[in-house]
Amino acid sequence: RFVLSAGHASALLYSLLFLNGYDISIEELKRFRQLDSITPGHPENILTPGVEVTSGPLGQGFGNGVGMAIAERYLSSYFNRDGFSVVDHYTYVLASDGDLMEGISSEAAALAGHFKLNKLIVIWDNNKVTIDGPTSLAWSENVLERFHALGWYVQDIEDGYNLAKIEEAVRNAKEQKDKPSFISVRTHIGYGSRLQDDCRAHGAPLGKEAVEEMKKRFNWPLEEFYIPEEAWRYREEKIKNGVKMEEEWRRIFERYRENYPDLADLLLRCFNRDWGKEYKKYLPVFTEGMATRAASGKVLNAIAKHIPTMLVGSADLFESTNTYLHGLGDFQADNPLGRNIHYGVREHAMGAIMNGMAYHGGILPCGGTFLVFSDYMRPTIRLAAMAGLQVIYVFSHDSVWIGEDGPTHQPVEQLSSLRLIPNLWVIRPCDPNEVSVAWEIAIERKDGPTAIILTRQKVPVLDRNIYPTADNIKKGAYVLADTDSSPDIVILASGSEVHLALQAKRMLEDRGIKTRIVNMASFEIFEQQEEKYKLEVIPRNVRKVAIEAGRGLCWYKYVGENGLVISIERFGKSAPYQDLIKDFGFEGEKILYEILGHFKIS
């Protein structure tokens, strides 16, 4: 598998994919960076045949490569049998100076060294130039010593144009049994052009005259997009060899299927992201109240053994996020079948590594941290959504109600911020049984990531003999409690604030005000419903209120400019959460009077 972490070199990747027989035409190479071409400015996995990952934001591809290597280690250990190496490959990463400047590369490299991922090979395009100028402007560390200290096998090639030396270094790397490999290759940006070693060569076109000058220097025909017959023959040979290699693998797999039919079936299902239906039989039904993070932990431990390639990790918060899979072991160098990945305090690397596992295929990656620390991994969440990756995030401690840790750890803007990311589903269940359904939604969704937002504090279990079933959150939002006729007020809420909305309903109806409660568990899923259903749940021309313990701007789409949003528009405080509830006015009676005052109801 190959990751171009230096995504700005996408033209090189597209050219090589063309030469190696992928479905990229000369016409598409000519349409580089043009509207609706399959050769965009940075690689996109869902757009271009042969592109493994969506890269460009520097450092991301490095982390993806580590994730791919972890996936290969786990899957090969799980599925391979004597004589049948059905999962067996190296992961190669081409990284730039900028990739290695980004902190995420150090985070991910530290984990790769710790896990001794010997089938990971990173090649550093060491050209000593970034966009602003020479790397010496801001970079003077000994990169080779850094990787040596992180437990990598390090090689240094002074002449990056000596192909024999590079091949020798790769062969050396493949002989390593307990270390990932880092190969520094000294190159020159704009090699052979008048802009060699000049930062302007990074993004600016050389111009026709400079290109012709360079072609003459290399004795290359001046014709634009010239491809010699030798290259065409090479491409045809690669296509033939590729067909032969695939046929050979399929023959091996058929013999594997004959000997291990259950494993073969599972392998195919996992790479098709078909996680089976067996786990659904074990989704818990809850009868007692608890924090939704605790309910999530019970759900995970009930279903994980029925999804054997689900790998769950945490950024040093397994206990707090309740994401640890008990009895299923820790993934380590000496235990490649462990199902729990300890990422350490490295949220950003965790996100990129989970993306890498999803890009690889066969793995259902899940990871947990506090909601406030989703900010540390936001670039990876955005890329997961852009690339359509099935990744599941468990974000606990979802509001200022986490209490004593104070405003640094109390999320206020994060929930709204996550809802702004296209193709990310955000689900905030209101009780333990909705947590079970949220996990089912996330597992069944194949075309993008899902964030499950969970409380630290205990919440009640709704009596589903009185209220509609928890399955209704599969529509994103639903009428939880209604009136006998058209409502005077509709209150929308999510998560723990749903219970506060129910209190407000009782108080309003004591005053003769007919009130509907809408449980708004997921904006994104609700928006996918038919317009008729959406209007049935949230009708026009009725007074509307939204209640949520976070920034409220997103709610105005539903309540309208004349509606009332009861939210938190400032940072929190350090105090027991019961005191914070009073301080922020999230109590039934205060909510009642705020509603009455806003709509001038006497």
Coordinates of C-alpha atoms in Angstrom, one line a residue:
R1 CA 0.0 0.0 0.0
F2 CA 1.3 3.5 -0.8
V3 CA 0.5 6.8 0.9
L4 CA 1.6 10.1 -0.7
S5 CA 1.7 12.1 2.5
A6 CA 3.3 14.9 0.5
G7 CA 0.0 15.4 -1.2
H8 CA 1.2 18.6 -3.1
A9 CA 3.2 16.2 -5.3
S10 CA -0.1 14.8 -6.7
A11 CA 1.0 15.2 -10.3
L12 CA 3.8 12.8 -9.7
L13 CA 1.3 10.3 -8.2
Y14 CA -1.1 10.6 -11.1
S15 CA 1.7 10.1 -13.7
L16 CA 3.0 7.0 -11.9
L17 CA -0.5 5.6 -11.6
F18 CA -1.0 6.1 -15.4
L19 CA 2.4 4.4 -16.1
N20 CA 1.4 1.5 -13.9
G21 CA -1.8 0.8 -15.8
Y22 CA -4.5 2.5 -13.6
D23 CA -7.6 3.9 -15.2
I24 CA -6.2 7.4 -15.7
S25 CA -6.0 8.8 -19.2
I26 CA -3.6 11.2 -20.8
E27 CA -6.6 13.6 -21.2
E28 CA -7.1 13.5 -17.4
L29 CA -3.4 14.2 -16.8
K30 CA -3.8 17.3 -19.1
R31 CA -6.8 18.4 -17.0
F32 CA -4.8 18.5 -13.8
R33 CA -6.5 20.7 -11.2
Q34 CA -9.4 21.6 -13.5
L35 CA -13.1 21.4 -12.8
D36 CA -14.5 17.9 -12.5
S37 CA -11.2 16.2 -13.5
I38 CA -10.0 13.1 -11.6
T39 CA -6.6 14.7 -11.1
P40 CA -7.2 17.3 -8.4
G41 CA -4.6 19.5 -6.8
H42 CA -4.2 17.1 -3.8
P43 CA -5.1 13.4 -4.0
E44 CA -8.6 12.3 -3.2
N45 CA -9.3 8.6 -2.6
I46 CA -12.9 8.7 -3.7
L47 CA -12.0 10.4 -7.0
T48 CA -8.9 8.9 -8.6
P49 CA -8.3 5.2 -9.3
G50 CA -5.3 4.0 -7.3
V51 CA -5.2 6.8 -4.8
E52 CA -5.2 5.2 -1.4
V53 CA -5.8 8.2 0.9
T54 CA -7.0 11.8 0.7
S55 CA -3.9 13.7 1.6
G56 CA -2.6 17.3 1.5
P57 CA -2.8 18.7 5.0
L58 CA 0.7 17.8 6.0
G59 CA 1.3 15.0 8.5
Q60 CA -2.0 13.3 7.9
G61 CA -0.7 10.8 5.4
F62 CA 2.1 9.8 7.8
G63 CA -0.5 9.0 10.5
N64 CA -2.6 7.2 7.9
G65 CA 0.4 5.0 7.0
V66 CA 0.8 4.0 10.6
G67 CA -2.9 3.1 10.7
M68 CA -2.5 1.0 7.6
A69 CA 0.4 -0.9 9.1
I70 CA -1.6 -1.5 12.3
A71 CA -4.5 -2.9 10.2
E72 CA -2.1 -5.2 8.3
R73 CA -0.5 -6.4 11.5
Y74 CA -3.9 -7.2 13.1
L75 CA -5.6 -8.7 10.0
S76 CA -2.6 -10.8 9.0
S77 CA -2.4 -12.2 12.5
Y78 CA -6.2 -12.9 12.6
F79 CA -6.7 -14.4 9.1
N80 CA -3.4 -15.9 7.9
R81 CA -2.7 -19.6 8.3
D82 CA 0.2 -21.8 7.3
G83 CA 0.7 -21.6 3.6
F84 CA -2.0 -18.9 3.2
S85 CA -0.8 -15.3 3.6
V86 CA -4.0 -13.7 2.4
V87 CA -3.1 -10.4 4.1
D88 CA 0.6 -9.7 3.6
H89 CA 1.9 -6.3 2.4
Y90 CA 4.2 -3.4 3.3
T91 CA 3.0 0.1 3.7
Y92 CA 5.1 2.8 2.0
V93 CA 4.8 6.5 2.8
L94 CA 6.4 9.3 0.9
A95 CA 6.8 12.2 3.3
S96 CA 8.0 15.8 2.9
D97 CA 9.9 18.2 5.1
G98 CA 6.6 19.8 6.0
D99 CA 5.1 16.4 7.0
L100 CA 7.9 15.9 9.5
M101 CA 7.5 19.4 10.9
E102 CA 3.9 18.8 11.8
G103 CA 3.6 17.5 15.3
I104 CA 1.2 14.7 14.2
S105 CA 4.1 12.9 12.5
S106 CA 6.1 12.7 15.8
E107 CA 2.9 11.5 17.6
A108 CA 2.3 8.8 15.0
A109 CA 6.0 7.8 14.6
A110 CA 6.3 7.3 18.4
L111 CA 3.4 4.8 18.3
A112 CA 4.8 3.0 15.2
G113 CA 8.2 2.6 17.0
H114 CA 6.5 1.4 20.2
F115 CA 4.4 -1.1 18.3
K116 CA 7.4 -2.2 16.2
L117 CA 5.6 -2.0 12.9
N118 CA 8.3 -3.4 10.8
K119 CA 6.2 -3.5 7.6
L120 CA 6.0 0.3 7.6
I121 CA 8.6 2.1 5.4
V122 CA 8.7 5.9 5.3
I123 CA 10.7 7.6 2.6
W124 CA 11.6 11.3 3.4
D125 CA 11.9 13.5 0.4
N126 CA 14.6 15.6 2.0
N127 CA 14.8 18.6 -0.3
K128 CA 15.4 21.2 2.5
V129 CA 12.8 23.6 1.0
T130 CA 9.3 24.7 2.1
I131 CA 7.0 27.3 0.7
D132 CA 8.6 30.2 2.5
G133 CA 12.1 29.3 1.7
P134 CA 14.9 27.0 3.0
T135 CA 13.9 24.7 5.9
S136 CA 16.7 26.3 7.9
L137 CA 14.5 29.3 8.5
A138 CA 12.5 27.3 11.1
W139 CA 14.0 23.9 11.4
S140 CA 17.4 22.8 12.8
E141 CA 16.7 19.5 14.5
N142 CA 18.4 16.3 13.7
V143 CA 15.6 14.4 12.1
L144 CA 17.5 11.1 11.7
E145 CA 18.3 11.1 15.4
R146 CA 14.6 11.8 16.2
F147 CA 13.5 8.7 14.4
H148 CA 16.3 6.7 15.8
A149 CA 15.2 7.7 19.3
L150 CA 11.6 6.7 18.5
G151 CA 12.7 3.2 17.7
W152 CA 13.0 3.3 13.9
Y153 CA 15.6 1.7 11.6
V154 CA 17.2 4.8 10.0
Q155 CA 19.0 5.0 6.7
D156 CA 20.4 8.1 4.9
I157 CA 20.9 8.4 1.2
E158 CA 22.9 11.5 0.1
D159 CA 22.1 11.1 -3.6
G160 CA 18.4 10.9 -4.1
Y161 CA 18.8 10.2 -7.8
N162 CA 20.9 7.0 -7.3
L163 CA 18.1 4.5 -7.8
A164 CA 20.3 1.5 -7.0
K165 CA 21.0 3.0 -3.5
I166 CA 17.3 3.6 -2.9
E167 CA 16.5 0.1 -3.9
E168 CA 19.2 -1.2 -1.6
A169 CA 17.8 0.8 1.2
V170 CA 14.3 -0.5 0.7
R171 CA 15.6 -4.1 0.7
N172 CA 17.4 -3.4 3.9
A173 CA 14.1 -2.0 5.4
K174 CA 12.2 -5.1 4.4
E175 CA 14.7 -7.2 6.3
Q176 CA 13.8 -5.5 9.6
K177 CA 11.8 -7.7 12.0
D178 CA 11.1 -5.3 14.9
K179 CA 11.4 -1.8 13.7
P180 CA 9.6 0.5 11.2
S181 CA 12.0 2.0 8.7
F182 CA 12.8 5.6 7.9
I183 CA 14.8 6.4 4.8
S184 CA 16.1 9.9 4.3
V185 CA 16.7 10.7 0.6
R186 CA 18.4 14.0 -0.3
T187 CA 16.7 15.5 -3.3
H188 CA 16.4 18.9 -5.0
I189 CA 13.1 20.7 -5.6
G190 CA 12.7 21.7 -9.3
Y191 CA 15.6 19.3 -10.2
G192 CA 17.2 20.2 -13.4
S193 CA 15.2 23.4 -13.9
R194 CA 16.3 27.1 -13.5
L195 CA 14.3 27.0 -10.2
Q196 CA 16.2 24.1 -8.7
D197 CA 16.4 24.4 -4.9
D198 CA 14.2 27.5 -5.1
C199 CA 11.0 27.6 -3.0
R200 CA 9.1 29.1 -5.9
A201 CA 9.2 25.7 -7.6
H202 CA 6.8 24.4 -5.0
G203 CA 3.6 25.8 -6.6
A204 CA 4.3 28.2 -9.4
P205 CA 4.4 26.8 -13.0
L206 CA 7.8 26.9 -14.5
G207 CA 6.6 28.4 -17.7
K208 CA 6.9 27.1 -21.2
E209 CA 10.4 28.5 -21.8
A210 CA 11.8 27.1 -18.6
V211 CA 10.2 23.7 -19.3
E212 CA 11.7 23.6 -22.8
E213 CA 15.1 24.5 -21.4
M214 CA 14.9 21.7 -18.9
K215 CA 13.8 19.2 -21.6
K216 CA 16.8 20.1 -23.6
R217 CA 19.0 19.5 -20.6
F218 CA 17.7 16.0 -20.2
N219 CA 17.6 15.3 -24.0
W220 CA 13.8 14.9 -23.9
P221 CA 11.6 15.7 -26.9
L222 CA 10.0 19.2 -26.7
E223 CA 6.5 17.8 -27.5
E224 CA 4.0 18.4 -24.7
F225 CA 2.8 15.3 -22.9
Y226 CA 5.2 13.2 -24.9
I227 CA 5.2 9.5 -23.9
P228 CA 7.8 7.3 -25.6
E229 CA 6.9 3.9 -26.9
E230 CA 9.0 2.4 -24.2
A231 CA 6.7 3.9 -21.6
W232 CA 3.6 2.6 -23.4
R233 CA 5.1 -0.9 -23.5
Y234 CA 6.0 -0.6 -19.8
R235 CA 2.3 0.3 -19.0
E236 CA 1.0 -2.6 -21.0
E237 CA 3.4 -5.0 -19.2
K238 CA 2.3 -3.6 -15.8
I239 CA -1.3 -4.2 -16.7
K240 CA -0.6 -7.8 -17.7
N241 CA 1.5 -8.5 -14.6
G242 CA -1.2 -7.0 -12.5
V243 CA -3.8 -9.3 -13.9
K244 CA -1.5 -12.3 -13.4
M245 CA -0.8 -11.3 -9.8
E246 CA -4.5 -10.9 -9.0
E247 CA -5.3 -14.2 -10.6
E248 CA -2.6 -15.8 -8.5
W249 CA -3.9 -14.3 -5.3
R250 CA -7.5 -15.4 -6.2
R251 CA -6.2 -19.0 -6.7
I252 CA -4.6 -18.9 -3.3
F253 CA -7.7 -17.4 -1.8
E254 CA -9.9 -20.1 -3.3
R255 CA -7.7 -22.8 -1.7
Y256 CA -7.9 -20.8 1.5
R257 CA -11.7 -20.7 1.3
E258 CA -11.7 -24.5 0.8
N259 CA -9.7 -25.0 4.0
Y260 CA -11.1 -22.1 6.1
P261 CA -14.5 -21.3 4.7
D262 CA -15.7 -19.3 7.8
L263 CA -12.5 -17.2 7.8
A264 CA -12.7 -16.6 4.1
D265 CA -16.3 -15.4 4.3
L266 CA -15.5 -13.2 7.3
L267 CA -12.5 -11.6 5.4
L268 CA -14.7 -10.7 2.4
R269 CA -17.4 -9.3 4.6
C270 CA -15.0 -7.2 6.6
F271 CA -13.5 -5.7 3.5
N272 CA -17.0 -4.9 2.2
R273 CA -17.8 -3.3 5.6
D274 CA -20.4 -5.8 6.3
W275 CA -20.2 -6.3 10.0
G276 CA -23.0 -8.9 10.1
K277 CA -26.2 -8.9 12.0
E278 CA -25.2 -11.1 14.9
Y279 CA -24.2 -8.2 17.1
K280 CA -27.7 -6.8 17.0
K281 CA -28.9 -9.7 19.1
Y282 CA -26.7 -8.5 21.9
L283 CA -27.5 -4.8 22.0
P284 CA -28.5 -4.2 25.6
V285 CA -31.9 -3.0 26.8
F286 CA -31.5 -0.8 29.9
T287 CA -34.0 -0.5 32.7
E288 CA -31.9 1.7 35.1
G289 CA -30.5 5.2 34.7
M290 CA -26.8 5.8 34.3
A291 CA -24.4 8.1 32.5
T292 CA -24.7 7.6 28.8
R293 CA -20.9 7.0 28.7
A294 CA -21.4 4.1 31.0
A295 CA -24.2 2.8 28.8
S296 CA -21.9 3.1 25.8
G297 CA -19.3 1.0 27.6
K298 CA -21.9 -1.8 28.3
V299 CA -23.0 -1.7 24.6
L300 CA -19.4 -2.0 23.3
N301 CA -18.6 -4.9 25.6
A302 CA -21.8 -6.7 24.7
I303 CA -21.3 -6.5 20.9
A304 CA -17.5 -6.3 20.3
K305 CA -16.9 -10.1 20.4
H306 CA -19.4 -10.4 17.5
I307 CA -17.5 -7.9 15.3
P308 CA -14.0 -9.4 15.5
T309 CA -12.2 -6.7 13.4
M310 CA -13.6 -3.8 15.5
L311 CA -10.6 -2.2 17.1
V312 CA -11.3 0.4 19.8
G313 CA -8.8 2.9 21.2
S314 CA -8.5 5.9 23.4
A315 CA -6.2 8.8 23.9
D316 CA -5.3 7.8 27.5
L317 CA -9.0 8.0 28.6
F318 CA -10.2 4.4 28.3
E319 CA -11.7 4.4 31.9
S320 CA -13.3 7.8 31.6
T321 CA -14.8 7.2 28.2
N322 CA -15.8 3.6 29.0
T323 CA -14.3 2.4 25.7
Y324 CA -12.1 -0.5 27.0
L325 CA -13.0 -3.9 25.7
H326 CA -12.6 -6.2 28.7
G327 CA -11.0 -9.5 28.1
L328 CA -10.0 -8.8 24.6
G329 CA -6.4 -7.7 25.3
D330 CA -4.2 -4.7 24.3
F331 CA -2.7 -4.3 20.9
Q332 CA 1.0 -4.4 21.4
A333 CA 4.1 -5.6 19.5
D334 CA 3.9 -8.9 21.3
N335 CA 0.1 -9.1 21.1
P336 CA -1.0 -8.2 17.5
L337 CA -4.5 -9.6 18.2
G338 CA -5.3 -7.2 21.0
R339 CA -8.4 -5.3 20.4
N340 CA -7.7 -2.2 22.6
I341 CA -5.3 0.4 21.2
H342 CA -3.6 2.7 23.7
Y343 CA -2.8 5.8 21.7
G344 CA -1.4 7.7 24.7
V345 CA -2.1 11.4 25.0
R346 CA -2.1 11.8 21.2
E347 CA -5.6 12.7 20.0
H348 CA -4.4 14.0 16.6
A349 CA -2.4 10.8 15.8
M350 CA -5.4 8.7 17.0
G351 CA -7.6 10.4 14.4
A352 CA -5.2 9.9 11.6
I353 CA -4.4 6.3 12.5
M354 CA -8.1 5.4 12.7
N355 CA -8.5 7.0 9.2
G356 CA -5.6 4.8 8.0
M357 CA -7.2 1.7 9.3
A358 CA -10.4 2.6 7.5
Y359 CA -8.5 3.4 4.3
H360 CA -6.8 0.0 4.6
G361 CA -10.2 -1.8 4.9
G362 CA -11.3 -4.8 6.9
I363 CA -11.2 -2.8 10.2
L364 CA -14.0 -1.0 12.0
P365 CA -12.0 1.7 13.9
C366 CA -13.5 3.4 17.0
G367 CA -11.8 5.9 19.3
G368 CA -12.7 7.8 22.4
T369 CA -11.8 11.0 24.2
F370 CA -13.5 13.9 25.9
L371 CA -15.7 16.1 23.6
V372 CA -13.6 19.1 24.3
F373 CA -10.5 17.4 23.0
S374 CA -12.2 16.7 19.7
D375 CA -10.6 20.0 18.8
Y376 CA -7.2 18.3 19.0
M377 CA -8.2 15.8 16.2
R378 CA -10.5 18.0 14.1
P379 CA -8.4 17.9 10.9
T380 CA -8.7 14.1 10.9
I381 CA -12.4 14.2 11.5
R382 CA -12.8 16.6 8.6
L383 CA -10.8 14.3 6.3
A384 CA -12.7 11.2 7.4
A385 CA -15.9 13.0 6.4
M386 CA -14.4 14.2 3.1
A387 CA -13.1 10.7 2.3
G388 CA -16.3 8.9 3.3
L389 CA -14.5 6.7 5.9
Q390 CA -16.5 4.6 8.4
V391 CA -14.9 5.7 11.6
I392 CA -16.7 5.9 15.0
Y393 CA -15.9 8.6 17.6
V394 CA -16.9 8.3 21.2
F395 CA -16.9 11.8 22.7
S396 CA -17.9 11.7 26.4
H397 CA -18.1 14.5 29.0
D398 CA -20.3 16.4 26.6
S399 CA -21.2 19.6 28.4
V400 CA -20.3 22.0 31.2
W401 CA -22.1 19.5 33.5
I402 CA -18.7 17.6 33.8
G403 CA -18.3 20.0 36.7
E404 CA -15.2 20.4 38.7
D405 CA -12.6 20.2 35.9
G406 CA -13.7 23.7 34.9
P407 CA -13.9 25.6 31.7
T408 CA -10.7 24.2 30.1
H409 CA -12.4 20.8 30.0
Q410 CA -16.0 21.9 29.6
P411 CA -17.2 21.8 26.0
V412 CA -19.4 24.7 24.9
E413 CA -18.8 25.3 21.2
Q414 CA -17.7 21.8 20.2
L415 CA -21.1 20.2 19.6
S416 CA -22.1 23.0 17.2
S417 CA -18.7 22.9 15.6
L418 CA -18.9 19.2 14.8
R419 CA -22.3 19.7 13.3
L420 CA -20.8 22.1 10.7
I421 CA -18.6 19.3 9.2
P422 CA -20.3 18.0 6.0
N423 CA -20.9 14.2 6.0
L424 CA -20.2 13.8 9.8
W425 CA -23.2 12.4 11.7
V426 CA -23.4 13.7 15.2
I427 CA -25.7 11.7 17.6
R428 CA -26.5 12.8 21.1
P429 CA -28.7 10.2 22.7
C430 CA -30.9 11.2 25.7
D431 CA -30.9 7.9 27.6
P432 CA -29.1 4.5 27.8
N433 CA -31.4 2.8 25.3
E434 CA -30.8 5.5 22.7
V435 CA -27.1 4.8 23.2
S436 CA -27.7 1.2 22.0
V437 CA -29.5 2.5 18.9
A438 CA -26.8 5.1 18.3
W439 CA -24.2 2.3 18.1
E440 CA -26.3 0.4 15.7
I441 CA -26.6 3.5 13.5
A442 CA -22.9 4.1 13.5
I443 CA -22.1 0.4 12.7
E444 CA -24.6 0.3 9.9
R445 CA -23.5 3.5 8.3
K446 CA -20.9 2.8 5.6
D447 CA -20.3 6.1 3.9
G448 CA -18.9 8.4 6.5
P449 CA -17.9 8.9 10.2
T450 CA -20.2 9.1 13.2
A451 CA -19.7 10.9 16.5
I452 CA -21.6 9.6 19.5
I453 CA -21.9 12.3 22.2
L454 CA -22.2 11.1 25.8
T455 CA -22.7 12.5 29.3
R456 CA -20.5 12.2 32.3
Q457 CA -23.5 12.6 34.7
K458 CA -26.3 10.1 35.2
V459 CA -29.5 10.4 33.2
P460 CA -32.8 8.5 33.7
V461 CA -34.1 5.8 31.5
L462 CA -37.2 6.8 29.7
D463 CA -40.2 4.5 30.2
R464 CA -40.8 3.3 26.6
N465 CA -44.3 2.0 27.6
I466 CA -45.1 5.7 27.9
Y467 CA -42.8 7.2 25.3
P468 CA -42.0 6.1 21.7
T469 CA -39.2 3.5 21.3
A470 CA -35.6 4.5 21.2
D471 CA -35.4 3.2 17.6
N472 CA -37.0 6.5 16.6
I473 CA -33.6 8.2 16.7
K474 CA -32.9 6.4 13.4
K475 CA -34.9 9.3 11.9
G476 CA -32.7 11.8 13.7
A477 CA -35.5 13.5 15.5
Y478 CA -38.9 12.4 16.7
V479 CA -41.9 13.5 18.7
L480 CA -41.1 12.2 22.2
A481 CA -44.2 13.6 24.0
D482 CA -47.2 15.3 22.4
T483 CA -50.6 16.8 23.1
D484 CA -54.0 15.7 22.2
S485 CA -54.3 18.4 19.6
S486 CA -52.1 20.9 17.9
P487 CA -49.4 22.2 20.2
D488 CA -49.0 25.8 21.4
I489 CA -45.3 25.3 21.8
V490 CA -42.8 22.8 20.5
I491 CA -39.6 22.3 22.6
L492 CA -36.6 20.7 20.9
A493 CA -33.7 19.3 22.9
S494 CA -30.9 16.8 22.7
G495 CA -29.1 14.5 25.1
S496 CA -29.5 15.2 28.8
E497 CA -31.6 18.3 28.2
V498 CA -34.4 16.2 26.8
H499 CA -35.3 15.3 30.4
L500 CA -35.3 19.0 31.3
A501 CA -37.6 19.6 28.4
L502 CA -40.0 17.0 29.7
Q503 CA -40.0 18.8 33.1
A504 CA -40.8 22.1 31.3
K505 CA -43.7 20.4 29.4
R506 CA -45.4 19.3 32.7
M507 CA -45.1 22.8 34.1
L508 CA -46.4 24.5 30.9
E509 CA -49.3 22.1 30.7
D510 CA -50.2 22.8 34.3
R511 CA -50.8 26.3 32.9
G512 CA -52.9 25.0 30.1
I513 CA -50.2 25.4 27.4
K514 CA -50.2 22.5 25.1
T515 CA -46.6 21.4 24.6
R516 CA -44.8 19.0 22.3
I517 CA -41.3 17.6 23.0
V518 CA -39.0 16.8 20.1
N519 CA -36.0 14.7 20.8
M520 CA -33.4 16.1 18.4
A521 CA -30.7 13.4 18.7
S522 CA -29.1 14.0 15.3
F523 CA -29.5 17.1 13.0
E524 CA -27.8 15.3 10.1
I525 CA -30.0 12.2 10.1
F526 CA -33.1 14.3 10.5
E527 CA -32.2 16.4 7.5
Q528 CA -32.2 13.3 5.4
Q529 CA -35.8 12.5 6.1
E530 CA -38.6 13.4 3.7
E531 CA -39.9 16.9 4.0
K532 CA -43.4 15.7 5.0
Y533 CA -42.0 13.9 8.1
K534 CA -39.9 16.9 9.1
L535 CA -42.9 19.1 9.0
E536 CA -44.9 16.6 11.0
V537 CA -42.3 16.7 13.7
I538 CA -41.5 20.4 13.6
P539 CA -44.5 22.2 12.2
R540 CA -44.5 25.7 10.8
N541 CA -46.4 28.6 12.4
V542 CA -46.0 27.4 16.0
R543 CA -43.8 28.9 18.8
K544 CA -40.6 26.9 19.2
V545 CA -38.0 26.5 21.9
A546 CA -34.6 24.7 21.8
I547 CA -32.7 23.6 24.9
E548 CA -29.1 22.5 24.8
A549 CA -26.1 22.9 27.1
G550 CA -23.8 24.4 24.5
R551 CA -23.7 27.2 21.9
G552 CA -27.1 27.7 20.3
L553 CA -26.6 29.2 16.9
C554 CA -27.3 26.0 15.0
W555 CA -30.8 25.7 16.5
Y556 CA -32.2 28.9 14.9
K557 CA -32.7 26.9 11.7
Y558 CA -35.4 25.0 13.5
V559 CA -36.9 27.6 16.0
G560 CA -36.8 30.5 13.6
E561 CA -35.7 34.1 14.3
N562 CA -38.6 34.6 16.7
G563 CA -38.0 31.4 18.5
L564 CA -36.2 30.9 21.8
V565 CA -32.9 29.1 22.2
I566 CA -31.9 28.3 25.8
S567 CA -28.2 27.6 25.5
I568 CA -24.8 28.4 27.0
E569 CA -23.0 31.3 25.3
R570 CA -20.0 31.6 27.6
F571 CA -17.3 29.4 29.0
G572 CA -18.0 27.4 32.1
K573 CA -16.9 27.3 35.7
S574 CA -15.2 24.9 38.1
A575 CA -17.9 23.6 40.5
P576 CA -20.1 20.5 41.1
Y577 CA -22.4 20.1 38.2
Q578 CA -25.5 20.4 40.3
D579 CA -24.3 24.0 41.2
L580 CA -23.6 24.7 37.6
I581 CA -27.1 23.7 36.6
K582 CA -28.4 26.3 38.9
D583 CA -25.9 28.9 37.9
F584 CA -26.6 28.5 34.2
G585 CA -30.4 28.4 34.8
F586 CA -31.0 24.9 33.4
E587 CA -33.7 24.1 35.9
G588 CA -37.4 23.4 35.2
E589 CA -38.8 26.5 36.8
K590 CA -36.2 28.8 35.3
I591 CA -36.8 27.3 31.9
L592 CA -40.6 27.8 32.4
Y593 CA -40.3 31.5 33.2
E594 CA -37.8 32.1 30.4
I595 CA -40.3 30.5 27.9
L596 CA -43.3 32.5 29.3
G597 CA -41.3 35.7 29.3
H598 CA -40.0 35.3 25.7
F599 CA -43.4 34.6 24.2
K600 CA -45.1 37.1 26.6
I601 CA -47.5 34.5 28.0
S602 CA -49.1 35.6 31.2

